[in-house]
Amino acid sequence: MPKPHNPSSETFTLHLTPKIPIPEYLCGEVQSKLAYVDEGILSARVESNRISLVLRAHPGPRTPKLEAKVHRVVASMAQGAIKPKVQILEDYLHRSVPYSQDPMEELQKRGEVFAEASGTYTLGPLLTQLIAYFESLFHSLAHQFQAVAYRFPVLISAEFLERVKYFSAFPHSLSFVTHLREDLEIIDGFSQQAHCEDHSLQVPHDMFARVKTLLSPAVCYHLYFSLADKPVPRGRVVATAVGNCFRYEAINLNSLERLWNFTMREIIFVGDKDFVLDNREAARRIMEEKFEALGLAYRVESANDPFFIGEFRKQAAFQSAFQLKYEIRARLPFKERTLAVGSYNYHQDFFGRHLNITLPNGEAAHTGCVAFGLERMAFAFLAQFGFDKNQWPSEVKEFCS
Ligand code: 5GP
Ligand code: ZN
């Protein structure tokens, strides 16, 4: 039975007991999914035997429906889930670092971050320089693989996303793009009526055209789309690109740690299985040296992508069993937690099969990528080294002076 109580006059906290205990290792994943359960949820907290939801207001007669949705999420993610064995490839989490404050406050004070909208930030000169420094590291990594540079669009095709099953795997994080329908009356009507209320554009939805494009959620997809339905020239490609990525995160949007719009640098490998796996491993070893020179406190461990509830259990177990994803998790000393700043990914022949990308022997190509989140890299660096450049590694200090 829920045990409601009312901590303030505006919001309402609903406590629920899950029908099955949520394993400790899944609490964070379930909590992040509750953000998408109901528009009335302002925040969620998940413990093994207790779920607390802060709601905009008392849900009244909608309470049973809301509870049923929460229980569905828990059942879908936790029932029959098997704890993945976390594999740690590098453990430098306890390197000593000179700073332990939350950088966000200082960044705001310095005008280094400006939240233009939820999860969308303008970054100032210090963050821009730091990102340029990290980019120089990633360029040198890309150079060691003779990766060819690409530029990819911010928009991504709905049809291609469908081909790679994105709609069933990550529907919650999609960002759609539309425009006004090509109709003079509609365009005139819009220009006269359009205004914002409650941070939102107030116009009838039928003014908008059907959605054919979305905002891109990843960088490497664009390379795979461009290789679709033909043989890979000479059987292998190594490419690199930086790009804007969009993953809608609802109430999980939080400082530079979780953005709707962030930028990612990727190095992408297409070829046979050994080619992709060997290069992913080589890239990890090169980065291990670079992070050591920097003195970054981090760990590399096996991980899974944030699949939506229906797909989560199966897909996460699959990724774990086949060691498809490793994350670089940097320490955030101010909260004694870690943040994924990058990942080493192997997709097997998933994109090769669904996009019909073939190797000279006629088999589907394998793919993999090494991806770094640039805002998160800069944020984790500041969380560990602070704002006094004299405390910074000399290489970074020189680059940013
Ligand atoms: P992945 O493809 O492994 O999910 O993402 C690659 C990298 O992009 C992550 O390791 C992380 O650094 C960055 N990234 C993913 N999601 C977010 C996000 O919501 N906000 C920010 N700032 N970076 C993200
Ligand atoms: Zn990728």
Coordinates of C-alpha atoms and ligand atoms in Angstrom, one line a residue:
M1 CA 0.0 0.0 0.0
P2 CA 1.3 3.5 -0.7
K3 CA 2.0 5.7 2.3
P4 CA 1.4 9.3 1.1
H5 CA 2.5 12.3 3.1
N6 CA 2.7 15.9 2.3
P7 CA 6.0 17.8 2.9
S8 CA 4.9 21.1 1.4
S9 CA 1.7 22.6 0.2
E10 CA 2.7 22.6 -3.5
T11 CA 4.2 19.1 -4.0
F12 CA 3.1 15.7 -2.9
T13 CA 5.3 12.7 -2.0
L14 CA 4.0 9.3 -2.8
H15 CA 5.8 6.3 -1.3
L16 CA 5.3 2.9 -2.8
T17 CA 6.6 -0.5 -1.9
P18 CA 7.8 -2.4 -5.0
K19 CA 6.0 -5.8 -5.4
I20 CA 9.4 -7.4 -5.8
P21 CA 12.6 -6.0 -4.2
I22 CA 14.7 -4.1 -6.6
P23 CA 18.3 -5.4 -6.7
E24 CA 20.7 -2.8 -5.4
Y25 CA 22.6 -2.7 -8.8
L26 CA 19.4 -1.8 -10.6
C27 CA 18.1 1.0 -8.4
G28 CA 19.8 3.7 -10.4
E29 CA 18.5 2.4 -13.7
V30 CA 15.0 2.1 -12.4
Q31 CA 15.2 5.5 -10.9
S32 CA 16.2 7.1 -14.2
K33 CA 13.3 5.4 -16.0
L34 CA 10.7 6.7 -13.5
A35 CA 11.4 10.1 -15.0
Y36 CA 9.4 9.0 -18.0
V37 CA 6.5 7.4 -16.2
D38 CA 4.2 10.4 -15.7
E39 CA 4.4 14.1 -16.4
G40 CA 3.4 14.8 -12.8
I41 CA 6.7 13.4 -11.4
L42 CA 9.2 16.0 -10.3
S43 CA 11.7 13.6 -8.8
A44 CA 12.1 10.0 -8.0
R45 CA 14.1 8.0 -5.5
V46 CA 14.4 4.3 -5.7
E47 CA 15.7 2.0 -2.9
S48 CA 15.4 -1.8 -2.9
N49 CA 12.1 -1.8 -0.9
R50 CA 10.8 1.7 -1.3
I51 CA 10.1 4.1 -4.1
S52 CA 9.5 7.8 -3.4
L53 CA 8.0 10.0 -6.0
V54 CA 7.7 13.8 -5.6
L55 CA 4.7 14.9 -7.6
R56 CA 3.5 18.3 -8.8
A57 CA 0.3 17.8 -6.9
H58 CA -1.8 15.0 -5.3
P59 CA -2.7 12.6 -8.2
G60 CA -6.2 12.1 -6.8
P61 CA -8.2 9.5 -8.7
R62 CA -5.2 9.0 -11.0
T63 CA -3.3 7.4 -8.1
P64 CA -4.0 3.7 -9.0
K65 CA -3.0 4.3 -12.6
L66 CA 0.2 6.0 -11.6
E67 CA 1.1 3.2 -9.2
A68 CA 0.4 0.6 -11.9
K69 CA 2.8 2.3 -14.3
V70 CA 5.5 2.4 -11.6
H71 CA 5.0 -1.3 -10.9
R72 CA 5.1 -2.1 -14.6
V73 CA 8.5 -0.4 -14.9
V74 CA 9.8 -2.3 -11.9
A75 CA 8.5 -5.7 -13.1
S76 CA 9.8 -5.1 -16.6
M77 CA 13.3 -4.2 -15.4
A78 CA 13.8 -6.3 -12.2
Q79 CA 11.8 -9.5 -12.6
G80 CA 14.2 -12.3 -13.5
A81 CA 17.1 -9.9 -13.9
I82 CA 20.5 -11.4 -13.4
K83 CA 23.2 -9.3 -11.8
P84 CA 25.8 -8.7 -14.5
K85 CA 29.4 -9.4 -13.6
V86 CA 31.1 -6.1 -13.6
Q87 CA 34.5 -6.5 -15.3
I88 CA 37.1 -3.8 -14.4
L89 CA 39.8 -3.3 -17.0
E90 CA 41.5 -0.3 -15.4
D91 CA 41.2 0.9 -11.9
Y92 CA 42.8 4.3 -11.1
L93 CA 39.9 5.6 -9.2
H94 CA 41.9 6.4 -6.1
R95 CA 44.6 8.5 -7.7
S96 CA 45.0 11.6 -5.5
V97 CA 43.6 14.7 -7.0
P98 CA 43.7 18.3 -5.6
Y99 CA 40.0 19.3 -5.6
S100 CA 36.8 18.1 -4.0
Q101 CA 34.2 20.8 -4.6
D102 CA 31.2 20.8 -7.0
P103 CA 32.5 22.8 -10.0
M104 CA 29.0 23.9 -11.0
E105 CA 28.7 26.7 -8.5
E106 CA 32.0 28.3 -9.5
L107 CA 31.2 27.8 -13.2
Q108 CA 28.0 29.7 -12.7
K109 CA 29.7 32.4 -10.6
R110 CA 32.2 32.9 -13.4
G111 CA 29.5 33.0 -16.1
E112 CA 31.1 29.9 -17.7
V113 CA 27.8 28.2 -18.0
F114 CA 24.5 29.7 -19.2
A115 CA 21.5 27.4 -19.3
E116 CA 19.6 28.6 -22.3
A117 CA 17.0 25.9 -21.8
S118 CA 16.7 22.7 -19.8
G119 CA 19.8 20.6 -20.5
T120 CA 21.2 23.1 -23.1
Y121 CA 24.2 25.2 -22.1
T122 CA 26.3 27.9 -23.6
L123 CA 29.9 27.3 -22.4
G124 CA 32.4 30.1 -21.6
P125 CA 36.1 30.4 -22.5
L126 CA 37.5 28.2 -19.8
L127 CA 35.3 25.3 -20.6
T128 CA 35.9 25.9 -24.3
Q129 CA 39.7 25.8 -23.8
L130 CA 39.5 22.6 -21.7
I131 CA 37.4 21.0 -24.4
A132 CA 39.9 22.0 -27.0
Y133 CA 42.6 20.4 -24.8
F134 CA 40.7 17.1 -24.6
E135 CA 40.0 17.3 -28.4
S136 CA 43.8 17.6 -28.9
L137 CA 44.2 14.3 -27.0
F138 CA 41.5 12.6 -29.1
H139 CA 42.9 14.0 -32.4
S140 CA 46.3 12.4 -31.5
L141 CA 44.5 9.1 -30.7
A142 CA 42.6 9.3 -34.1
H143 CA 45.9 10.1 -35.8
Q144 CA 47.5 6.9 -34.5
F145 CA 44.8 4.9 -36.3
Q146 CA 45.1 7.1 -39.4
A147 CA 41.4 7.8 -38.9
V148 CA 39.9 9.9 -41.7
A149 CA 37.9 13.0 -40.6
Y150 CA 34.2 13.3 -41.3
R151 CA 31.5 15.9 -40.6
F152 CA 28.1 14.6 -39.8
P153 CA 24.8 16.5 -39.7
V154 CA 22.9 17.3 -36.5
L155 CA 19.7 16.0 -38.1
I156 CA 19.2 12.3 -38.6
S157 CA 16.9 10.4 -40.8
A158 CA 13.8 8.7 -39.2
E159 CA 13.9 5.9 -41.8
F160 CA 17.5 5.0 -41.0
L161 CA 16.9 5.1 -37.2
E162 CA 14.0 2.7 -37.8
R163 CA 16.3 0.4 -39.7
V164 CA 18.7 0.2 -36.7
K165 CA 15.8 -0.4 -34.3
Y166 CA 16.4 2.8 -32.4
F167 CA 12.7 3.4 -31.8
S168 CA 12.2 0.3 -29.8
A169 CA 15.5 0.5 -27.9
F170 CA 15.6 4.2 -26.9
P171 CA 12.1 5.8 -27.5
H172 CA 12.3 7.8 -24.3
S173 CA 15.3 9.9 -25.4
L174 CA 14.3 10.8 -28.9
S175 CA 14.1 14.5 -30.0
F176 CA 12.0 15.2 -33.1
V177 CA 12.4 17.9 -35.7
T178 CA 9.6 19.4 -37.7
H179 CA 8.7 22.6 -39.6
L180 CA 5.5 24.4 -40.5
R181 CA 3.5 22.7 -43.2
E182 CA 4.0 24.3 -46.7
D183 CA 0.7 26.2 -46.6
L184 CA 0.4 29.9 -46.8
E185 CA -2.5 30.1 -44.4
I186 CA -0.7 28.0 -41.8
I187 CA 2.5 30.1 -42.1
D188 CA 0.5 33.3 -41.9
G189 CA -1.5 32.0 -38.9
F190 CA 1.7 31.0 -37.2
S191 CA 3.4 34.3 -37.7
Q192 CA 0.4 36.1 -36.1
Q193 CA -0.4 33.7 -33.2
A194 CA 2.9 32.1 -32.1
H195 CA 4.0 33.0 -28.6
C196 CA 5.5 31.3 -25.6
E197 CA 3.8 30.4 -22.4
D198 CA 5.3 28.4 -19.6
H199 CA 8.5 28.1 -21.7
S200 CA 6.6 26.5 -24.5
L201 CA 5.4 27.6 -27.9
Q202 CA 1.6 27.9 -28.0
V203 CA 0.4 26.8 -31.4
P204 CA -1.9 24.2 -32.8
H205 CA -0.1 20.9 -33.4
D206 CA -1.6 20.5 -36.8
M207 CA 0.5 23.4 -38.1
F208 CA 3.5 21.1 -38.0
A209 CA 4.6 18.8 -40.8
R210 CA 5.1 15.1 -40.3
V211 CA 8.4 14.1 -38.7
K212 CA 11.0 12.8 -41.2
T213 CA 14.1 13.8 -39.3
L214 CA 15.2 13.8 -35.7
L215 CA 18.1 15.3 -33.8
S216 CA 21.0 12.9 -33.9
P217 CA 21.5 10.8 -30.7
A218 CA 25.0 9.6 -31.7
V219 CA 27.9 10.3 -34.0
C220 CA 28.9 6.9 -35.5
Y221 CA 25.4 6.1 -36.8
H222 CA 25.9 8.6 -39.6
L223 CA 29.0 6.8 -40.9
Y224 CA 27.1 3.5 -40.9
F225 CA 24.2 5.0 -42.8
S226 CA 26.5 6.4 -45.4
L227 CA 28.0 2.8 -45.8
A228 CA 24.6 1.1 -46.1
D229 CA 23.6 -1.2 -48.9
K230 CA 27.0 -1.7 -50.4
P231 CA 30.4 -3.3 -49.8
V232 CA 32.9 -1.5 -47.6
P233 CA 35.7 -0.2 -49.9
R234 CA 38.8 -2.4 -49.2
G235 CA 36.9 -4.0 -46.4
R236 CA 37.7 -1.5 -43.6
V237 CA 37.1 2.1 -42.6
V238 CA 38.6 4.0 -39.7
A239 CA 36.9 7.4 -39.3
T240 CA 36.7 10.2 -36.7
A241 CA 34.2 13.0 -36.1
V242 CA 32.9 15.3 -33.5
G243 CA 29.2 16.0 -33.3
N244 CA 26.3 17.3 -31.4
C245 CA 24.2 14.6 -29.8
F246 CA 20.7 14.8 -28.3
R247 CA 19.2 12.5 -25.7
Y248 CA 16.1 13.8 -23.9
E249 CA 16.5 13.1 -20.2
A250 CA 13.3 14.5 -18.7
I251 CA 13.9 15.4 -15.0
N252 CA 17.2 13.6 -15.0
L253 CA 18.8 16.6 -16.8
N254 CA 21.3 17.9 -14.3
S255 CA 24.2 20.3 -14.6
L256 CA 26.9 19.4 -17.1
E257 CA 26.6 15.8 -15.9
R258 CA 23.5 15.1 -18.0
L259 CA 22.6 17.3 -20.9
W260 CA 19.9 17.1 -23.6
N261 CA 22.4 18.5 -26.1
F262 CA 26.0 17.4 -25.7
T263 CA 29.0 16.9 -28.0
M264 CA 30.8 13.7 -28.6
R265 CA 34.1 12.8 -30.3
E266 CA 34.2 9.4 -31.8
I267 CA 36.7 7.2 -33.5
I268 CA 34.9 4.6 -35.5
F269 CA 36.1 1.2 -36.8
V270 CA 34.4 -0.8 -39.5
G271 CA 35.8 -4.2 -40.8
D272 CA 35.9 -7.8 -39.7
K273 CA 35.5 -8.9 -36.1
D274 CA 39.2 -9.0 -35.2
F275 CA 39.9 -5.7 -36.8
V276 CA 37.3 -4.0 -34.8
L277 CA 38.1 -5.7 -31.5
D278 CA 41.8 -5.3 -31.8
N279 CA 41.5 -1.6 -32.6
R280 CA 39.1 -1.0 -29.7
E281 CA 41.6 -2.6 -27.4
A282 CA 44.5 -0.7 -28.9
A283 CA 42.6 2.6 -28.4
R284 CA 41.9 1.7 -24.8
R285 CA 45.6 1.1 -24.1
I286 CA 46.6 4.4 -25.7
M287 CA 44.1 6.3 -23.7
E288 CA 45.2 4.5 -20.5
E289 CA 48.7 6.1 -21.1
K290 CA 47.2 9.5 -21.9
F291 CA 45.0 9.5 -18.7
E292 CA 48.0 8.4 -16.7
A293 CA 50.0 11.4 -17.9
L294 CA 47.1 13.6 -16.9
G295 CA 46.7 12.0 -13.5
L296 CA 43.0 11.5 -14.0
A297 CA 41.2 9.4 -11.3
Y298 CA 39.0 6.9 -13.2
R299 CA 38.1 3.4 -13.8
V300 CA 37.2 1.4 -17.0
E301 CA 34.4 -1.1 -16.4
S302 CA 31.8 -3.1 -18.3
A303 CA 28.5 -1.3 -18.8
N304 CA 25.3 -1.3 -20.7
D305 CA 23.3 1.3 -22.7
P306 CA 20.2 2.8 -21.1
F307 CA 17.6 0.8 -23.1
F308 CA 14.0 1.5 -22.4
I309 CA 12.1 -0.7 -20.0
G310 CA 10.8 -3.4 -22.4
E311 CA 14.2 -3.9 -24.0
F312 CA 16.3 -3.3 -20.9
R313 CA 16.7 -6.7 -19.3
K314 CA 17.4 -8.7 -22.4
Q315 CA 19.7 -6.1 -24.1
A316 CA 21.6 -5.2 -21.0
A317 CA 22.3 -8.9 -20.3
F318 CA 23.4 -9.4 -23.9
Q319 CA 25.8 -6.4 -23.8
S320 CA 27.3 -7.7 -20.6
A321 CA 27.6 -11.3 -21.7
F322 CA 29.4 -10.4 -24.9
Q323 CA 31.5 -7.5 -23.3
L324 CA 30.2 -5.1 -25.9
K325 CA 30.6 -1.9 -23.8
Y326 CA 33.2 -0.5 -21.4
E327 CA 32.8 2.9 -19.9
I328 CA 35.5 5.3 -18.7
R329 CA 34.1 6.4 -15.4
A330 CA 35.8 9.5 -13.9
R331 CA 35.7 10.2 -10.2
L332 CA 33.6 13.1 -9.0
P333 CA 35.2 13.7 -5.6
F334 CA 32.5 16.2 -4.4
K335 CA 29.9 13.4 -4.4
E336 CA 32.1 10.3 -4.3
R337 CA 30.5 9.0 -7.4
T338 CA 31.7 8.3 -10.9
L339 CA 30.6 9.8 -14.2
A340 CA 30.8 8.1 -17.6
V341 CA 33.1 10.4 -19.7
G342 CA 33.6 7.9 -22.5
S343 CA 33.0 4.4 -23.8
Y344 CA 34.6 1.7 -25.8
N345 CA 31.9 0.0 -27.9
Y346 CA 31.7 -3.1 -30.0
H347 CA 28.4 -3.6 -31.9
Q348 CA 29.2 -7.0 -33.4
D349 CA 27.6 -7.1 -36.9
F350 CA 24.4 -5.4 -35.7
F351 CA 24.8 -2.4 -38.0
G352 CA 26.3 -4.5 -40.8
R353 CA 23.2 -6.8 -40.8
H354 CA 20.5 -4.2 -40.4
L355 CA 22.1 -1.7 -42.9
N356 CA 23.4 -4.3 -45.3
I357 CA 27.1 -3.2 -45.0
T358 CA 29.1 -6.0 -46.5
L359 CA 32.8 -7.1 -46.4
P360 CA 34.6 -8.4 -49.5
N361 CA 33.7 -12.0 -48.5
G362 CA 30.0 -11.1 -48.5
E363 CA 29.6 -11.2 -44.8
A364 CA 28.1 -8.4 -42.8
A365 CA 30.7 -5.8 -41.5
H366 CA 31.4 -5.5 -37.8
T367 CA 31.6 -2.1 -36.2
G368 CA 32.8 -0.4 -33.0
C369 CA 33.5 3.0 -31.7
V370 CA 35.4 4.9 -29.0
A371 CA 33.3 7.8 -27.8
F372 CA 34.1 10.7 -25.5
G373 CA 31.6 13.1 -24.0
L374 CA 33.4 16.5 -24.2
E375 CA 31.3 18.5 -21.7
R376 CA 31.6 15.6 -19.2
M377 CA 35.4 15.3 -19.7
A378 CA 35.8 19.0 -18.9
F379 CA 33.4 18.8 -16.0
A380 CA 35.2 15.8 -14.5
F381 CA 38.6 17.5 -15.0
L382 CA 37.4 20.6 -13.0
A383 CA 35.8 18.4 -10.4
Q384 CA 39.2 16.7 -9.8
F385 CA 41.6 19.6 -10.4
G386 CA 39.6 22.7 -9.6
F387 CA 40.1 26.3 -10.9
D388 CA 43.6 27.1 -9.7
K389 CA 45.7 26.5 -12.8
N390 CA 48.8 26.0 -10.6
Q391 CA 47.1 22.8 -9.4
W392 CA 46.6 21.5 -13.0
P393 CA 48.8 19.1 -14.8
S394 CA 51.5 21.2 -16.6
E395 CA 50.4 20.0 -20.1
V396 CA 46.8 21.3 -19.5
K397 CA 48.0 24.5 -17.9
E398 CA 50.3 25.3 -20.8
F399 CA 47.6 24.4 -23.4
C400 CA 45.0 26.7 -21.6
S401 CA 47.3 29.6 -20.9
Ligands
5GP1 P1 27.4 6.4 -25.1 O1 27.3 6.3 -26.5 O2 28.4 5.5 -24.4 O3 26.1 6.4 -24.3 O4 27.9 7.9 -24.8 C1 29.2 8.2 -25.0 C2 29.6 9.3 -24.1 O5 28.8 10.5 -24.3 C3 29.4 9.0 -22.6 O6 30.4 8.2 -22.1 C4 29.3 10.4 -22.1 O7 30.6 10.9 -21.9 C5 28.6 11.2 -23.2 N1 27.2 11.3 -22.8 C6 26.2 10.4 -22.9 N2 25.1 10.9 -22.5 C7 25.3 12.1 -22.0 C8 24.5 13.1 -21.4 O8 23.3 13.0 -21.2 N3 25.1 14.3 -21.1 C9 26.4 14.5 -21.3 N4 27.0 15.6 -20.9 N5 27.2 13.5 -21.9 C10 26.7 12.4 -22.2
ZN2 ZN 29.5 5.4 -31.6

